[in-house]
Structures are given as C-alpha cells and as structure tokens.
PDB file of C-alpha atoms in Angstrom:
ATOM      1  CA  UNK A1120     166.755  75.518  61.076  1.00  0.00           C
ATOM      2  CA  UNK A1121     167.386  75.067  57.339  1.00  0.00           C
ATOM      3  CA  UNK A1122     164.787  76.216  54.879  1.00  0.00           C
ATOM      4  CA  UNK A1123     162.800  73.494  53.134  1.00  0.00           C
ATOM      5  CA  UNK A1124     163.731  72.909  49.508  1.00  0.00           C
ATOM      6  CA  UNK A1125     161.736  74.875  46.933  1.00  0.00           C
ATOM      7  CA  UNK A1126     158.638  73.288  45.500  1.00  0.00           C
ATOM      8  CA  UNK A1127     158.879  71.363  42.232  1.00  0.00           C
ATOM      9  CA  UNK A1128     158.059  73.184  39.011  1.00  0.00           C
ATOM     10  CA  UNK A1129     155.356  72.290  36.510  1.00  0.00           C
ATOM     11  CA  UNK A1130     156.078  73.404  32.947  1.00  0.00           C
ATOM     12  CA  UNK A1131     152.821  73.744  31.050  1.00  0.00           C
ATOM     13  CA  UNK A1132     152.252  73.759  27.306  1.00  0.00           C
ATOM     14  CA  UNK A1133     148.992  75.200  25.921  1.00  0.00           C
ATOM     15  CA  UNK A1134     148.255  73.689  22.503  1.00  0.00           C
ATOM     16  CA  UNK A1135     147.424  70.026  23.044  1.00  0.00           C
ATOM     17  CA  UNK A1136     147.359  69.820  26.856  1.00  0.00           C
ATOM     18  CA  UNK A1137     145.024  72.768  27.537  1.00  0.00           C
ATOM     19  CA  UNK A1138     143.527  73.231  24.074  1.00  0.00           C
ATOM     20  CA  UNK A1139     142.878  69.706  22.789  1.00  0.00           C
ATOM     21  CA  UNK A1140     142.774  69.325  19.034  1.00  0.00           C
ATOM     22  CA  UNK A1141     140.235  66.504  18.955  1.00  0.00           C
ATOM     23  CA  UNK A1142     137.541  68.045  21.141  1.00  0.00           C
ATOM     24  CA  UNK A1143     134.683  70.193  19.941  1.00  0.00           C
ATOM     25  CA  UNK A1144     134.537  73.633  21.512  1.00  0.00           C
ATOM     26  CA  UNK A1145     133.106  73.571  25.045  1.00  0.00           C
ATOM     27  CA  UNK A1146     131.444  76.920  24.468  1.00  0.00           C
ATOM     28  CA  UNK A1147     130.536  78.852  21.331  1.00  0.00           C
ATOM     29  CA  UNK A1148     132.847  81.656  20.314  1.00  0.00           C
ATOM     30  CA  UNK A1149     131.012  84.796  21.383  1.00  0.00           C
ATOM     31  CA  UNK A1150     133.738  87.286  20.590  1.00  0.00           C
ATOM     32  CA  UNK A1151     136.317  87.836  17.918  1.00  0.00           C
ATOM     33  CA  UNK A1152     139.402  85.805  18.517  1.00  0.00           C
ATOM     34  CA  UNK A1153     140.898  82.375  18.323  1.00  0.00           C
ATOM     35  CA  UNK A1154     138.092  79.814  17.883  1.00  0.00           C
ATOM     36  CA  UNK A1155     140.219  77.198  19.654  1.00  0.00           C
ATOM     37  CA  UNK A1156     139.835  79.078  22.953  1.00  0.00           C
ATOM     38  CA  UNK A1157     136.357  77.565  23.282  1.00  0.00           C
ATOM     39  CA  UNK A1158     138.103  74.217  23.848  1.00  0.00           C
ATOM     40  CA  UNK A1159     139.628  75.367  27.149  1.00  0.00           C
ATOM     41  CA  UNK A1160     138.136  73.661  30.194  1.00  0.00           C
ATOM     42  CA  UNK A1161     137.795  76.221  33.026  1.00  0.00           C
ATOM     43  CA  UNK A1162     137.882  73.370  35.588  1.00  0.00           C
ATOM     44  CA  UNK A1163     141.540  72.726  34.712  1.00  0.00           C
ATOM     45  CA  UNK A1164     142.770  75.973  36.291  1.00  0.00           C
ATOM     46  CA  UNK A1165     141.728  75.192  39.892  1.00  0.00           C
ATOM     47  CA  UNK A1166     143.113  71.660  39.530  1.00  0.00           C
ATOM     48  CA  UNK A1167     146.476  73.007  38.418  1.00  0.00           C
ATOM     49  CA  UNK A1168     146.540  75.530  41.270  1.00  0.00           C
ATOM     50  CA  UNK A1169     145.838  72.758  43.793  1.00  0.00           C
ATOM     51  CA  UNK A1170     148.992  70.855  42.793  1.00  0.00           C
ATOM     52  CA  UNK A1171     151.999  71.183  45.153  1.00  0.00           C
ATOM     53  CA  UNK A1172     154.220  72.941  42.620  1.00  0.00           C
ATOM     54  CA  UNK A1173     155.024  76.260  40.989  1.00  0.00           C
ATOM     55  CA  UNK A1174     153.412  76.646  37.560  1.00  0.00           C
ATOM     56  CA  UNK A1175     155.407  78.006  34.604  1.00  0.00           C
ATOM     57  CA  UNK A1176     154.272  78.514  31.001  1.00  0.00           C
ATOM     58  CA  UNK A1177     156.319  76.505  28.472  1.00  0.00           C
ATOM     59  CA  UNK A1178     154.464  77.393  25.294  1.00  0.00           C
ATOM     60  CA  UNK A1179     154.820  79.254  22.025  1.00  0.00           C
ATOM     61  CA  UNK A1180     151.992  81.450  23.295  1.00  0.00           C
ATOM     62  CA  UNK A1181     154.833  83.031  25.311  1.00  0.00           C
ATOM     63  CA  UNK A1182     153.539  85.928  27.454  1.00  0.00           C
ATOM     64  CA  UNK A1183     150.262  85.826  25.527  1.00  0.00           C
ATOM     65  CA  UNK A1184     149.359  82.815  27.679  1.00  0.00           C
ATOM     66  CA  UNK A1185     149.076  85.201  30.643  1.00  0.00           C
ATOM     67  CA  UNK A1186     146.827  87.570  28.712  1.00  0.00           C
ATOM     68  CA  UNK A1187     144.613  85.056  26.918  1.00  0.00           C
ATOM     69  CA  UNK A1188     144.751  81.623  28.573  1.00  0.00           C
ATOM     70  CA  UNK A1189     145.286  82.361  32.285  1.00  0.00           C
ATOM     71  CA  UNK A1190     142.123  84.477  32.766  1.00  0.00           C
ATOM     72  CA  UNK A1191     139.959  81.830  31.101  1.00  0.00           C
ATOM     73  CA  UNK A1192     141.311  79.186  33.494  1.00  0.00           C
ATOM     74  CA  UNK A1193     141.365  81.341  36.620  1.00  0.00           C
ATOM     75  CA  UNK A1194     145.160  81.248  36.796  1.00  0.00           C
ATOM     76  CA  UNK A1195     147.350  84.114  38.003  1.00  0.00           C
ATOM     77  CA  UNK A1196     150.078  85.535  35.799  1.00  0.00           C
ATOM     78  CA  UNK A1197     152.767  82.872  35.554  1.00  0.00           C
ATOM     79  CA  UNK A1198     156.450  83.031  34.660  1.00  0.00           C
ATOM     80  CA  UNK A1199     157.207  82.175  31.034  1.00  0.00           C
ATOM     81  CA  UNK A1200     160.137  80.139  29.724  1.00  0.00           C
ATOM     82  CA  UNK A1201     161.706  82.110  26.893  1.00  0.00           C
ATOM     83  CA  UNK A1202     162.896  80.530  23.662  1.00  0.00           C
ATOM     84  CA  UNK A1203     166.594  79.698  23.408  1.00  0.00           C
ATOM     85  CA  UNK A1204     168.675  82.768  22.595  1.00  0.00           C
ATOM     86  CA  UNK A1205     171.174  80.919  20.456  1.00  0.00           C
ATOM     87  CA  UNK A1206     170.395  79.698  16.982  1.00  0.00           C
ATOM     88  CA  UNK A1207     172.076  76.351  17.526  1.00  0.00           C
ATOM     89  CA  UNK A1208     169.676  73.622  16.484  1.00  0.00           C
ATOM     90  CA  UNK A1209     168.706  71.022  19.041  1.00  0.00           C
ATOM     91  CA  UNK A1210     170.148  67.566  18.403  1.00  0.00           C
ATOM     92  CA  UNK A1211     167.966  65.443  16.168  1.00  0.00           C
ATOM     93  CA  UNK A1212     164.915  64.190  18.047  1.00  0.00           C
ATOM     94  CA  UNK A1213     165.371  66.591  20.978  1.00  0.00           C
ATOM     95  CA  UNK A1214     162.552  69.095  21.450  1.00  0.00           C
ATOM     96  CA  UNK A1215     163.723  72.710  21.425  1.00  0.00           C
ATOM     97  CA  UNK A1216     162.153  73.195  24.906  1.00  0.00           C
ATOM     98  CA  UNK A1217     164.094  70.390  26.607  1.00  0.00           C
ATOM     99  CA  UNK A1218     167.350  72.203  27.372  1.00  0.00           C
ATOM    100  CA  UNK A1219     165.723  75.548  28.311  1.00  0.00           C
ATOM    101  CA  UNK A1220     163.348  73.805  30.732  1.00  0.00           C
ATOM    102  CA  UNK A1221     166.213  71.989  32.438  1.00  0.00           C
ATOM    103  CA  UNK A1222     168.184  75.238  32.669  1.00  0.00           C
ATOM    104  CA  UNK A1223     165.157  77.104  34.079  1.00  0.00           C
ATOM    105  CA  UNK A1224     164.612  74.399  36.690  1.00  0.00           C
ATOM    106  CA  UNK A1225     168.237  74.387  37.827  1.00  0.00           C
ATOM    107  CA  UNK A1226     168.422  71.810  40.628  1.00  0.00           C
ATOM    108  CA  UNK A1227     164.677  71.669  41.179  1.00  0.00           C
ATOM    109  CA  UNK A1228     162.516  68.664  40.300  1.00  0.00           C
ATOM    110  CA  UNK A1229     159.957  69.334  37.604  1.00  0.00           C
ATOM    111  CA  UNK A1230     156.995  68.025  35.663  1.00  0.00           C
ATOM    112  CA  UNK A1231     156.671  68.854  31.982  1.00  0.00           C
ATOM    113  CA  UNK A1232     153.182  68.507  30.461  1.00  0.00           C
ATOM    114  CA  UNK A1233     153.366  68.673  26.666  1.00  0.00           C
ATOM    115  CA  UNK A1234     152.030  66.841  23.636  1.00  0.00           C
ATOM    116  CA  UNK A1235     155.392  66.798  21.836  1.00  0.00           C
ATOM    117  CA  UNK A1236     157.623  65.002  24.346  1.00  0.00           C
ATOM    118  CA  UNK A1237     159.591  62.176  22.772  1.00  0.00           C
ATOM    119  CA  UNK A1238     162.112  59.477  23.713  1.00  0.00           C
ATOM    120  CA  UNK A1239     165.152  61.727  23.136  1.00  0.00           C
ATOM    121  CA  UNK A1240     163.749  64.305  25.558  1.00  0.00           C
ATOM    122  CA  UNK A1241     163.416  61.653  28.254  1.00  0.00           C
ATOM    123  CA  UNK A1242     166.942  60.348  27.654  1.00  0.00           C
ATOM    124  CA  UNK A1243     168.449  63.828  27.667  1.00  0.00           C
ATOM    125  CA  UNK A1244     166.695  64.904  30.885  1.00  0.00           C
ATOM    126  CA  UNK A1245     167.598  61.635  32.605  1.00  0.00           C
ATOM    127  CA  UNK A1246     171.261  62.096  31.682  1.00  0.00           C
ATOM    128  CA  UNK A1247     171.612  65.866  32.128  1.00  0.00           C
ATOM    129  CA  UNK A1248     169.113  67.165  34.678  1.00  0.00           C
ATOM    130  CA  UNK A1249     170.388  66.965  38.282  1.00  0.00           C
ATOM    131  CA  UNK A1250     166.972  66.414  39.889  1.00  0.00           C
ATOM    132  CA  UNK A1251     164.017  64.098  39.293  1.00  0.00           C
ATOM    133  CA  UNK A1252     161.726  64.992  36.403  1.00  0.00           C
ATOM    134  CA  UNK A1253     158.429  63.676  35.094  1.00  0.00           C
ATOM    135  CA  UNK A1254     157.955  64.188  31.375  1.00  0.00           C
ATOM    136  CA  UNK A1255     154.305  63.461  30.714  1.00  0.00           C
ATOM    137  CA  UNK A1256     153.232  63.355  27.092  1.00  0.00           C
ATOM    138  CA  UNK A1257     149.622  64.515  26.874  1.00  0.00           C
ATOM    139  CA  UNK A1258     147.429  63.142  24.087  1.00  0.00           C
ATOM    140  CA  UNK A1259     146.731  66.269  21.992  1.00  0.00           C
ATOM    141  CA  UNK A1260     143.390  64.889  20.829  1.00  0.00           C
ATOM    142  CA  UNK A1261     142.133  64.663  24.429  1.00  0.00           C
ATOM    143  CA  UNK A1262     144.107  67.262  26.376  1.00  0.00           C
ATOM    144  CA  UNK A1263     144.797  66.816  30.083  1.00  0.00           C
ATOM    145  CA  UNK A1264     142.880  63.822  31.406  1.00  0.00           C
ATOM    146  CA  UNK A1265     142.049  62.511  34.852  1.00  0.00           C
ATOM    147  CA  UNK A1266     144.889  60.009  34.432  1.00  0.00           C
ATOM    148  CA  UNK A1267     147.333  62.827  33.629  1.00  0.00           C
ATOM    149  CA  UNK A1268     146.288  64.741  36.742  1.00  0.00           C
ATOM    150  CA  UNK A1269     146.542  61.622  38.907  1.00  0.00           C
ATOM    151  CA  UNK A1270     150.037  60.757  37.648  1.00  0.00           C
ATOM    152  CA  UNK A1271     151.181  64.359  38.069  1.00  0.00           C
ATOM    153  CA  UNK A1272     149.739  64.754  41.550  1.00  0.00           C
ATOM    154  CA  UNK A1273     151.177  61.449  42.795  1.00  0.00           C
ATOM    155  CA  UNK A1274     154.612  62.297  41.432  1.00  0.00           C
ATOM    156  CA  UNK A1275     154.560  65.796  42.936  1.00  0.00           C
ATOM    157  CA  UNK A1276     153.264  64.701  46.330  1.00  0.00           C
ATOM    158  CA  UNK A1277     156.052  62.129  46.567  1.00  0.00           C
ATOM    159  CA  UNK A1278     158.568  64.973  46.167  1.00  0.00           C
ATOM    160  CA  UNK A1279     156.878  67.787  48.052  1.00  0.00           C
ATOM    161  CA  UNK A1280     158.312  68.377  51.533  1.00  0.00           C
ATOM    162  CA  UNK A1281     155.388  70.609  52.460  1.00  0.00           C
ATOM    163  CA  UNK A1282     152.571  68.185  51.838  1.00  0.00           C
ATOM    164  CA  UNK A1283     151.503  65.217  53.928  1.00  0.00           C
ATOM    165  CA  UNK A1284     152.529  61.850  52.540  1.00  0.00           C
TER     166      UNK A1284
END
C-alpha cells in the first residue's frame, strides 16, 4: 500500500501576522526585552497546531523565533527557512522569501502567511511551483484574524489526505 502524500506546509512570518503593528500590547511588558512581544496572542499557537499541516518559520527572526516566539504561543521548535545563500537580487516586485519557500516546499502544497506578499509573488508561485499554494497576505495592523484562519483551514482541509472532508 503506498504511503499517503506528506502534509502541506504552512510558512509563518512573525512581524505582522503574529505581532500586529496596529494593536496595543495584550499584556504589559514585565521583563526586559522587545516591547512588541506583548502583542502576541497566546490563543494563536493552539489554533496553528490544530491545522492539518507542518509549520515552518519564514521570518527574519530566524532561529530566534524558536527561542522567543514559540514558547509564548505554546509551539514546539519549528524548522526555519534560511535566507538565500546567493547575493542575486530577487526580480523587481518579488519578495526575497518567494523562491526559497518554493524550494523548501519542493513538490508539497503550502500556505504562506505574511504581511508582505504581493502580486509578483502570486504570479511567480503560480508559474513556478509544482503544487498548489495559498499565499495569504495578512493585514499587519490586525495580525491573523478569524477570516485568515478560516481561509487557511478550508484550503488545507481540501488538500489534506488524512483529514475527513
């Protein structure tokens, strides 16, 4: 019996989606550190873990997301997409993450939650990535919303062989 295909990936940015820029801090800063961390919503972690996908950090927090963000959201240590190793600039209008995310995903479907996704990213992924992808631009003033979670969950469930339809 053949193995089921691997689960889709979910590439997750921090600044904007998880740390909204327009929200006041949810809790006062009680320790030295980044005052924006008070904007994290601890309820987001369990919601992300409940999605039928494999979570991956796609953020300039790099591995620091595992040390600083993950514990505050109740997330395990996650893999981290590294920055491109070459110095070749991305084509105009293409986010620097677009090609590395597609390469990381290989032939797997993926969701990308980020506040900097633009039209060129969508066009490039549609033309170059061999599997379905949902590029969901998150409003950085609001962070992840109920609508974002609903769209993500519906898209993932439609592509997840292990979940009931």
